[in-house]
Short mmCIF file of C-alpha atoms and ligand atoms in Angstrom, two decimals:
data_model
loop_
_atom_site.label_atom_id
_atom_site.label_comp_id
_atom_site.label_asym_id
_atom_site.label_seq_id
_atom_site.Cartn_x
_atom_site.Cartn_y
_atom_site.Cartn_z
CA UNK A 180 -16.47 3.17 -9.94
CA UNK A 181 -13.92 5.19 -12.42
CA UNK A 182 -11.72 7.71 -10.77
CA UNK A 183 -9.77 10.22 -11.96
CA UNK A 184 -6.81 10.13 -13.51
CA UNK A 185 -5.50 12.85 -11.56
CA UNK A 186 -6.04 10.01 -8.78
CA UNK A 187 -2.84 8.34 -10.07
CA UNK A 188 -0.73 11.13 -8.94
CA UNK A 189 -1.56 11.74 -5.42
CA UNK A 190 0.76 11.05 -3.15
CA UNK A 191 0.01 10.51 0.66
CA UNK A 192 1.73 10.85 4.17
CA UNK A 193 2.78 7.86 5.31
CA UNK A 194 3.04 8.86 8.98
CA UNK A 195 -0.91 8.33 9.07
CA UNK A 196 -0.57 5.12 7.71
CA UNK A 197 1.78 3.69 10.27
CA UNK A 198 -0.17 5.18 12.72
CA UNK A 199 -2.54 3.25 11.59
CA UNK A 200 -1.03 -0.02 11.42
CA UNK A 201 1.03 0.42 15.04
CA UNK A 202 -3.30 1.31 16.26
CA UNK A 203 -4.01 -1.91 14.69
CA UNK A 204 -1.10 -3.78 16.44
CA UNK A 205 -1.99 -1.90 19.90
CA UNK A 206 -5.56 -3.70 19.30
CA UNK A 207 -4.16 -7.11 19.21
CA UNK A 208 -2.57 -6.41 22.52
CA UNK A 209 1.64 -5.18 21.79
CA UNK A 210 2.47 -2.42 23.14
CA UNK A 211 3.54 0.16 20.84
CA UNK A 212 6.06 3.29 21.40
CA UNK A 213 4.83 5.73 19.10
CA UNK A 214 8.13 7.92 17.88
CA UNK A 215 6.23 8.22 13.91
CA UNK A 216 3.94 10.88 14.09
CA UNK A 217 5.07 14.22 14.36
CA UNK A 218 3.19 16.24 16.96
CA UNK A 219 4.10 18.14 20.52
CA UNK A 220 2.56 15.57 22.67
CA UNK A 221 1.88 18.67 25.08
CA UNK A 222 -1.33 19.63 25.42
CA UNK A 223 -2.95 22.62 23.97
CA UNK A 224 -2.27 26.03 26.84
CA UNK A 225 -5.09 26.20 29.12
CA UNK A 226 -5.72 30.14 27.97
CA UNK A 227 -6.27 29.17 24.34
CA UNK A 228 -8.88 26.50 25.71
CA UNK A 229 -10.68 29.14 27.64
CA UNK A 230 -10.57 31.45 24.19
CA UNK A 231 -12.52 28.86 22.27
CA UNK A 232 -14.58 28.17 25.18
CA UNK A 233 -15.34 31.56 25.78
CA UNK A 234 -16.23 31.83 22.16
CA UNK A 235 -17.87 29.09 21.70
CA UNK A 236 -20.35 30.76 24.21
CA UNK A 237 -20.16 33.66 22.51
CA UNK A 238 -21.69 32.37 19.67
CA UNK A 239 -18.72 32.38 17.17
CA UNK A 240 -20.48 29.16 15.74
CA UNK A 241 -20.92 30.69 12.20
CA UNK A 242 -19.68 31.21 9.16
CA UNK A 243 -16.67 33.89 9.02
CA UNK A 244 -15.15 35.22 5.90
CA UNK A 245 -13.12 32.67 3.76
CA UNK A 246 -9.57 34.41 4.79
CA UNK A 247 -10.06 34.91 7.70
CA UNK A 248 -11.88 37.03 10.83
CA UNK A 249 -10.62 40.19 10.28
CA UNK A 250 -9.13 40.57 14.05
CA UNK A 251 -7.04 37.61 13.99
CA UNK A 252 -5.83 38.31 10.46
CA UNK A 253 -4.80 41.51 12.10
CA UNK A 254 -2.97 39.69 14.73
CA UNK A 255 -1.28 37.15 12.53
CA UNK A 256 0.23 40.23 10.03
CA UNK A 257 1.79 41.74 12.86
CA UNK A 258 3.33 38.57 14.45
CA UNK A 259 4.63 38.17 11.43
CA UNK A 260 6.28 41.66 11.05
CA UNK A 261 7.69 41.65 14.64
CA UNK A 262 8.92 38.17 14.50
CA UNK A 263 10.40 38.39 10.77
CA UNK A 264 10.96 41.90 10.29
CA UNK A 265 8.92 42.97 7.55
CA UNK A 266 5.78 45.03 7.03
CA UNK A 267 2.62 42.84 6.86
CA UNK A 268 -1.00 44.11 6.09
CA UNK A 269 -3.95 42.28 6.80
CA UNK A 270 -5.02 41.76 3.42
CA UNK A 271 -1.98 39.32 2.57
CA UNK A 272 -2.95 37.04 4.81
CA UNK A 273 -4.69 34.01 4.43
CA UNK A 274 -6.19 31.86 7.52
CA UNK A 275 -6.74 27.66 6.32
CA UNK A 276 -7.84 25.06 8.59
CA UNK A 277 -3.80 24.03 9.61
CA UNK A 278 -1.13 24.84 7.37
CA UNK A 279 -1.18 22.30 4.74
CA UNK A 280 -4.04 24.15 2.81
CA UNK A 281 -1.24 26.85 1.99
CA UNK A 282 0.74 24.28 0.55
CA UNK A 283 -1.97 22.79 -1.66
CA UNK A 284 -3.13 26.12 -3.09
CA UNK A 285 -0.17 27.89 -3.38
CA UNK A 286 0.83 25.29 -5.62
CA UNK A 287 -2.70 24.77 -7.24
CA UNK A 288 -2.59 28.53 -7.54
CA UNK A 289 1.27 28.86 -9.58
CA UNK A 290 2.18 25.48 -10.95
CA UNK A 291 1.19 24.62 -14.29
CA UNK A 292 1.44 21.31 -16.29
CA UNK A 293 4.96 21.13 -17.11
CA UNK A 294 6.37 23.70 -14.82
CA UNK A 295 8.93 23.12 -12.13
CA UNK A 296 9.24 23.00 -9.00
CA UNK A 297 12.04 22.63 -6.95
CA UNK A 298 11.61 21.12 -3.46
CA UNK A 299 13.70 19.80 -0.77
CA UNK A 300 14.24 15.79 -0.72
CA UNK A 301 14.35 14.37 1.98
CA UNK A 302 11.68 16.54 2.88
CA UNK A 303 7.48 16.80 3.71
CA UNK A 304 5.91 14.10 1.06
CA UNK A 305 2.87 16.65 0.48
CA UNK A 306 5.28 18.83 -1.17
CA UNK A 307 6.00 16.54 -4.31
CA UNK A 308 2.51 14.87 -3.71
CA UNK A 309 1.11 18.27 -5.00
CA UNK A 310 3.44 19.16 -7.74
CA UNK A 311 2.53 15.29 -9.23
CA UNK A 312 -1.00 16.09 -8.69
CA UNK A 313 -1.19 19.42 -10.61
CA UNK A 314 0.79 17.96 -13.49
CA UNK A 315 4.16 19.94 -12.14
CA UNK A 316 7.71 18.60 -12.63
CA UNK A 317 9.26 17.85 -9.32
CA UNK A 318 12.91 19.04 -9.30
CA UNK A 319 14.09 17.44 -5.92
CA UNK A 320 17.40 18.98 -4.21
CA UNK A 321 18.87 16.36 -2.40
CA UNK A 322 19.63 17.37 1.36
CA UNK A 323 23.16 15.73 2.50
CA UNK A 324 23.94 14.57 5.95
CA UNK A 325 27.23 16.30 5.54
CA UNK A 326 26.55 19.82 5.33
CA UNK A 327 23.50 19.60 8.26
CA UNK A 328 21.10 18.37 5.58
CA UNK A 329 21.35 21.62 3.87
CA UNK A 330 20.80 22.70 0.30
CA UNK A 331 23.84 22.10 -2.02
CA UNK A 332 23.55 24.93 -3.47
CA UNK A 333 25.60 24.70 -6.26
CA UNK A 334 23.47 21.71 -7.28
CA UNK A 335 20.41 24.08 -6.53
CA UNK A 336 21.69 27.06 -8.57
CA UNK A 337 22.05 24.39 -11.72
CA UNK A 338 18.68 23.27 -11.02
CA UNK A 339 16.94 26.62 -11.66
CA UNK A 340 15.68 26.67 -15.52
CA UNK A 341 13.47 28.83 -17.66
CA UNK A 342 10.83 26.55 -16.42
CA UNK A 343 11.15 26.72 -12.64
CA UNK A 344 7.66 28.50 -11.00
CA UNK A 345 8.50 27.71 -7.18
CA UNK A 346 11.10 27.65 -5.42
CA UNK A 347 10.01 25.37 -2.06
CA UNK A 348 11.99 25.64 1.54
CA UNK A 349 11.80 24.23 4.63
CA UNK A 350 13.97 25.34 7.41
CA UNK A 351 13.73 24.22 10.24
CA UNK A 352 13.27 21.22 8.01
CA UNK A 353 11.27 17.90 8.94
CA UNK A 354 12.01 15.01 8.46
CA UNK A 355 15.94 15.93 8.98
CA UNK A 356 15.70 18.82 12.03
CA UNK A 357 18.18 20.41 9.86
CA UNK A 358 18.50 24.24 9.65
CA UNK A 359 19.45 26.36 6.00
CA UNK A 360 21.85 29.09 7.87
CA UNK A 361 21.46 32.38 6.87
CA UNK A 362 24.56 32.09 3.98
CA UNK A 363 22.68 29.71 2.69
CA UNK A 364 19.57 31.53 2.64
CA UNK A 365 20.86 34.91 0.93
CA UNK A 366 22.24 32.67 -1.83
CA UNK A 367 18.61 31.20 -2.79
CA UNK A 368 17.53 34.64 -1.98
CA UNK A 369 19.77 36.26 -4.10
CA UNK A 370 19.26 33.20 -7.20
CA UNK A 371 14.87 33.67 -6.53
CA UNK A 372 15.09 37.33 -6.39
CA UNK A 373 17.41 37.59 -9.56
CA UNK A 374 14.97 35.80 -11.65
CA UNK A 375 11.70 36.45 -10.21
CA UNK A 376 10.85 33.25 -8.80
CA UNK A 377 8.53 32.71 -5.78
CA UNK A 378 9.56 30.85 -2.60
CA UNK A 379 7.17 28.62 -0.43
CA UNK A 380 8.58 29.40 2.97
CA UNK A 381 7.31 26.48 5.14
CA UNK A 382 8.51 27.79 8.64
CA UNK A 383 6.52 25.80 10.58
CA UNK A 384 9.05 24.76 13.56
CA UNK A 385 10.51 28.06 13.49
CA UNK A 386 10.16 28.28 17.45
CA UNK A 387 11.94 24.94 17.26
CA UNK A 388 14.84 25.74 17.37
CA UNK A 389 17.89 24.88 19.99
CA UNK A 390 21.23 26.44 18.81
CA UNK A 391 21.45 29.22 16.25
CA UNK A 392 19.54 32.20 14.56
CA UNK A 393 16.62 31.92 12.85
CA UNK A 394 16.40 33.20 9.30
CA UNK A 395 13.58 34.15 7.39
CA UNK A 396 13.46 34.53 3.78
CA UNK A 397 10.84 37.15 3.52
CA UNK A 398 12.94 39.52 5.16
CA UNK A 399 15.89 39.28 2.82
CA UNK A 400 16.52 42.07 0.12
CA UNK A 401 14.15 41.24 -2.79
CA UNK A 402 12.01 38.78 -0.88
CA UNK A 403 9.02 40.58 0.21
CA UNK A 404 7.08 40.30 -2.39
CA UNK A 405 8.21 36.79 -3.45
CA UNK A 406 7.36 35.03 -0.94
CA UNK A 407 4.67 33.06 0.69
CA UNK A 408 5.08 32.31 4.20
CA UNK A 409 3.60 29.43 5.55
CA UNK A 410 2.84 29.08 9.27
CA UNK A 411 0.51 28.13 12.10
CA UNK A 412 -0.65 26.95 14.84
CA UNK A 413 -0.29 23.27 15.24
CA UNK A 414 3.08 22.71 16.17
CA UNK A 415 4.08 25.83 18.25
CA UNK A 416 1.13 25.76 20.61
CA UNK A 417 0.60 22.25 20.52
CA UNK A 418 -2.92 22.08 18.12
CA UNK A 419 -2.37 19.84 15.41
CA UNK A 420 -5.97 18.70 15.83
CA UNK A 421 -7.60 22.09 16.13
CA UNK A 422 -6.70 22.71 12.39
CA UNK A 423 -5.51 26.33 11.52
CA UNK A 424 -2.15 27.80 10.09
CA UNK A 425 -1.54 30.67 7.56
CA UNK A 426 -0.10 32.37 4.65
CA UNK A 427 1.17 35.68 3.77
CA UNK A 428 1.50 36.06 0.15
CA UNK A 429 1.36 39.11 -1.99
CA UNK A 430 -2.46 40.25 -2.08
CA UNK A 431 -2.94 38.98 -5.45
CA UNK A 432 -2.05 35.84 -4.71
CA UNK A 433 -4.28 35.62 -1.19
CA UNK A 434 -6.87 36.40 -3.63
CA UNK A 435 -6.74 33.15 -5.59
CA UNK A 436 -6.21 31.66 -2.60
CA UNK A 437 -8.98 32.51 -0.75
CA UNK A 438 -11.10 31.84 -3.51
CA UNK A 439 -9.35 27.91 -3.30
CA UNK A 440 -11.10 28.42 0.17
CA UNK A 441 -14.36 29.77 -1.01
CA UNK A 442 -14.23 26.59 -3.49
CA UNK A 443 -13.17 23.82 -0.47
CA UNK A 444 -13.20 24.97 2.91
CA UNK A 445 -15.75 28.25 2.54
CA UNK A 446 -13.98 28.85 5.91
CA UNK A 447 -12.02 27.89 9.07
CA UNK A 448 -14.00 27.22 11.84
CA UNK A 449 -14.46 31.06 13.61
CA UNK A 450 -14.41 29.95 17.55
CA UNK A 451 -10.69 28.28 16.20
CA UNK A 452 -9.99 31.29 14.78
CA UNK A 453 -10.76 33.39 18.13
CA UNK A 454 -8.61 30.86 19.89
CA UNK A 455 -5.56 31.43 17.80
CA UNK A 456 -5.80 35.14 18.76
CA UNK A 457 -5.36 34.04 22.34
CA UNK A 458 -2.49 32.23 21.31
CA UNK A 459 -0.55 34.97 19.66
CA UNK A 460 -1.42 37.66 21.99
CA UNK A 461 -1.21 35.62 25.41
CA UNK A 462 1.59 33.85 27.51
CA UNK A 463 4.46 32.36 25.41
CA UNK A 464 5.87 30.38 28.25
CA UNK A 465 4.23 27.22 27.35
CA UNK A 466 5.75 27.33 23.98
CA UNK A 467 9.47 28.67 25.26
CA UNK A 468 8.98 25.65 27.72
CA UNK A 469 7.78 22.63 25.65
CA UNK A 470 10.87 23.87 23.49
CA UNK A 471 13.12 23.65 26.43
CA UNK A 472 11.98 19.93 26.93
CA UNK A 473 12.32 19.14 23.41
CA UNK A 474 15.85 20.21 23.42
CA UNK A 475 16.50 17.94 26.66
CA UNK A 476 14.72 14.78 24.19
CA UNK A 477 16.64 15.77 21.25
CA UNK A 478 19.89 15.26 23.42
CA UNK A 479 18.74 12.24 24.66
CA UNK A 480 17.41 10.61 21.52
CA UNK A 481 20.76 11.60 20.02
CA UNK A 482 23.00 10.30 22.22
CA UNK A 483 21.06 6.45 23.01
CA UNK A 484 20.88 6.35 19.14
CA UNK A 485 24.38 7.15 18.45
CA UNK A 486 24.92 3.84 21.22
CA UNK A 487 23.04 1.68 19.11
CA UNK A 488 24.85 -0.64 17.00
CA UNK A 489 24.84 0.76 12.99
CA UNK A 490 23.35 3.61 14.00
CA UNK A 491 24.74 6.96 13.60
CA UNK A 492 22.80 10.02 14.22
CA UNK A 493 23.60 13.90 13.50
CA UNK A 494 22.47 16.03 16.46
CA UNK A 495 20.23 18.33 14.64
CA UNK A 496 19.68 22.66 15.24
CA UNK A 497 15.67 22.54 15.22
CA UNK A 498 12.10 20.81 14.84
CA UNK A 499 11.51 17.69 16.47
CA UNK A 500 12.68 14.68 14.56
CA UNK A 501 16.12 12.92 14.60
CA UNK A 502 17.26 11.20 10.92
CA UNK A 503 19.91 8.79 12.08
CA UNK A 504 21.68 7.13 9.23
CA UNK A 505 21.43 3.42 9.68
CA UNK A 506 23.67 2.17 6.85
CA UNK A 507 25.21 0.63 9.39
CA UNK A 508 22.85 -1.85 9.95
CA UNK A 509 23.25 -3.13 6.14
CA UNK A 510 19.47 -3.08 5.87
CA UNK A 511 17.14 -0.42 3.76
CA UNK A 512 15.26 1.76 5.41
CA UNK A 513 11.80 0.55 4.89
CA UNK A 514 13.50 -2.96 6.39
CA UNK A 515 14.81 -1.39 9.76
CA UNK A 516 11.46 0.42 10.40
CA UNK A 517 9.14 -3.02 9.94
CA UNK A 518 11.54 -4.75 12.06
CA UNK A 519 11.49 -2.39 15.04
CA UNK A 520 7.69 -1.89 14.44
CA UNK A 521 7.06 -5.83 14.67
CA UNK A 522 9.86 -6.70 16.84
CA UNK A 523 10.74 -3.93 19.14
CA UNK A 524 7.27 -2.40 19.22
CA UNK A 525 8.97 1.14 18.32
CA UNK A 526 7.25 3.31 15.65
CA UNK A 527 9.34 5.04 13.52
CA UNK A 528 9.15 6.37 9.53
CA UNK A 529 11.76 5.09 6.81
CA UNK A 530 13.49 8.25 5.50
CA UNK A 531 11.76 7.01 1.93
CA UNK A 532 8.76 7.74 3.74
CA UNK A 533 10.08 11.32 3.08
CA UNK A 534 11.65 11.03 -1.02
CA UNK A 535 14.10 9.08 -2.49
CA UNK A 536 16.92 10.72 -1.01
CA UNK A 537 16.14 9.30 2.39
CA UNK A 538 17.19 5.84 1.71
CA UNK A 539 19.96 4.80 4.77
CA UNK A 540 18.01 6.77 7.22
CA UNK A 541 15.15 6.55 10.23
CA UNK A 542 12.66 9.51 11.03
CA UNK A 543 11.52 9.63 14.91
CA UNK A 544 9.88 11.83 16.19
CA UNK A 545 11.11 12.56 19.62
CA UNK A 546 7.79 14.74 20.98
CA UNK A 547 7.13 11.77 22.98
CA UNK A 548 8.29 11.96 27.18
CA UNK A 549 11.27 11.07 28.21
CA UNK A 550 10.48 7.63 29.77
CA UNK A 551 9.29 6.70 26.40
CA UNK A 552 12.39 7.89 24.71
CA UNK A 553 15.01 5.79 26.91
CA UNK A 554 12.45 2.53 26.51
CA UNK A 555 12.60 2.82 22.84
CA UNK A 556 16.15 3.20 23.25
CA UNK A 557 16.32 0.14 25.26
CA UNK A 558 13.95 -2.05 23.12
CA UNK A 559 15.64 -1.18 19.94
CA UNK A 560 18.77 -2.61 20.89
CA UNK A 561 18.91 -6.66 21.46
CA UNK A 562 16.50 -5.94 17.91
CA UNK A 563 19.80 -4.41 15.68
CA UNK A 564 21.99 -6.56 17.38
CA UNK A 565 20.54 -9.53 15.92
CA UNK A 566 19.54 -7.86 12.99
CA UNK A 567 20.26 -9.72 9.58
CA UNK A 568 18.97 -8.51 5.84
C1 PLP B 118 6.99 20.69 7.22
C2 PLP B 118 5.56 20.75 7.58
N1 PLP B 118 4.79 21.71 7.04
C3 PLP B 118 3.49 21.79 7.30
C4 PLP B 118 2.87 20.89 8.13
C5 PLP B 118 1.37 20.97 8.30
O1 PLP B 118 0.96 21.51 9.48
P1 PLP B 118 -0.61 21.54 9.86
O2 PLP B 118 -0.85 20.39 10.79
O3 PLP B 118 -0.81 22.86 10.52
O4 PLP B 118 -1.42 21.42 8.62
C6 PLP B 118 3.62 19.90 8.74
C7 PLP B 118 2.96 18.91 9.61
O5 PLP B 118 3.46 17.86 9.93
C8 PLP B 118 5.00 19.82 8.46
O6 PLP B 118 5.78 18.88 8.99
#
């Protein structure tokens, strides 16, 4: 069989893929602590169970329309305006089975061969997956322990060119947990808005978030119409496998998109849908308190890691992953993971998992219980002491 070119240029995630290989080693008998994959190991609130349940009797077993039911597209445009501040109708949103969908057809939708696009790096591998995929020109802004794995924005602001289409941000930010503060936000608001350019908004851990304000783009001066907001379900009220997220784009733009849906998806599956409603619209205290235990991991993960000889670790403002810089350890990245896969029986992503700027660090994820966290911890150690490159 011939494939595509266009084959070539698709990128992956490797999180699956280690997954996949610490399954395989759980198979042969190790026991594995899995700290690569990155999703709330709570499970989904009992209510929003009972909504798809309920609908699921119901009969919501059909085809909807390809943006969305109506009601919860309703529902999601004004969460969005209460919880970012701007006016939202129903007809600029777009409902995808989980978020990633936005991602792909935003991009499919406004990036051209030979157009750029300018991305975070370290940051989600889908991002510059895409823009290779389409034929774009990934302009990667390098995120620096430093500054709190913010943008250097002077960097960012020499980056911009004739040729830039999309301007892509991710705060809180995975894989580094790092937050863009709201200075730093007016000043690529101010830059976008100045020449027109359109920001991907990927705030999918806003509600993770421990110390701090939360900023979103969309509601700075300017921004409104720029930007496409990307958000959902999966992470907030624990549903990563129940597939739906959102966009809200300017209506022109949720019309391409949808027809991306009509083309791929025709639709997201409706008794999902009905469930998500719950979720907006019913008790938040699951979320507030699986964000209250997160905070409690991130403090531990921090600290045990910063005990760990050639490890240093940042205590990061939001989402659910740690980055610890392991220069230290006078190994590469993609060295330090294999060994504490193999030897330690801890799963964890090299930061090149996440772009060439994450060379010298470790992605874990620490949605994983606290018993789990202090073992890895523990079985990580006697594995960098004796560890030689
Ligand atoms: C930064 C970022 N954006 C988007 C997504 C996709 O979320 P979903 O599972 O809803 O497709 C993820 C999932 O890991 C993510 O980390």
């Amino acid at each position: 069989m011939n494939f595509a070119q266009r084959m070539t240029r698709l990128g992956t995630e490797s999180a699956f893929e280690v997954l996949a290989r610490a399954k395989a080693l759980e198979r042969q008998g190790k026991s594995i602590i899995h700290l690569e994959i990155g999703e709330p190991d709570f499970d989904t609130p009992a209510h929003i169970k009972d909504a798809a349940k309920q609908a699921l009797d119901a009969g919501a077993t059909h085809y909807g329309p390809s943006a969305g039911l109506p009601e919860l597209r309703e529902a999601i445009a004004k969460h969005v305006a209460e919880t970012r501040g701007v006016p939202v109708t129903p007809e600029e949103v777009v409902v995808t089975p989980g978020a990633k969908p936005i991602m792909f057809f935003t991009i499919l939708a406004l990036v051209g061969t030979g157009d750029e696009v300018i991305y975070p790096n370290p940051g989600f591998p889908i991002y510059e997956s895409v823009i290779n995929f389409v034929g774009g020109v990934p302009v990667p802004i390098p995120l620096r322990e430093d500054t709190g794995f913010g943008f250097d924005l002077d960097l960012f602001e020499r980056k911009l060119s004739a040729r830039t289409r999309l301007i892509i941000m991710n705060s809180p930010e995975n894989p580094t947990g790092g937050v863009l503060d709201r200075r730093q936000i007016e000043r690529i608001a101010a830059l976008a808005s100045a020449r027109g350019i359109p920001v991907l908004a990927d705030e999918i851990y806003r509600q993770f978030l421990y110390e701090g304000e939360f900023v979103s783009i969309m509601g700075l001066p300017g921004m409104r119409d720029l930007t496409i907001l990307l958000d959902g379900f999966s992470k907030s009220y624990a549903m990563t496998g129940w597939r739906l997220g959102y966009g809200v784009m300017p209506a022109p733009l949720a019309e391409h998109v949808t027809r991306l849906m009509v083309n791929s998806n025709s639709c997201t599956a409706s008794f999902v849908q009905l469930a998500g409603i719950a979720a907006l619209q019913g008790d938040q205290t699951p979320t507030a308190r699986m964000v209250a235990e997160f905070k409690r991991r991130r403090d531990l993960i921090v600290d045990g890691l910063n005990r760990l000889p050639g490890v240093k670790c940042a205590r990061p403002r939001g989402a659910f992953y740690v980055f610890p810089n392991i220069t230290g350890t006078r190994c590469s990245s993609a060295e330090v993971a294999e060994r504490l896969l193999n030897d330690a029986g801890v799963a964890a992503l090299a930061g090149t998992a996440f772009g060439q700027y994450g060379e010298g660090y470790l992605r874990f994820s620490y949605a994983n219980s606290e018993a789990n966290l202090r073992a890895a911890l523990e079985r990580m150690r006697p594995v960098l002491e004796r560890l030689v490159c």
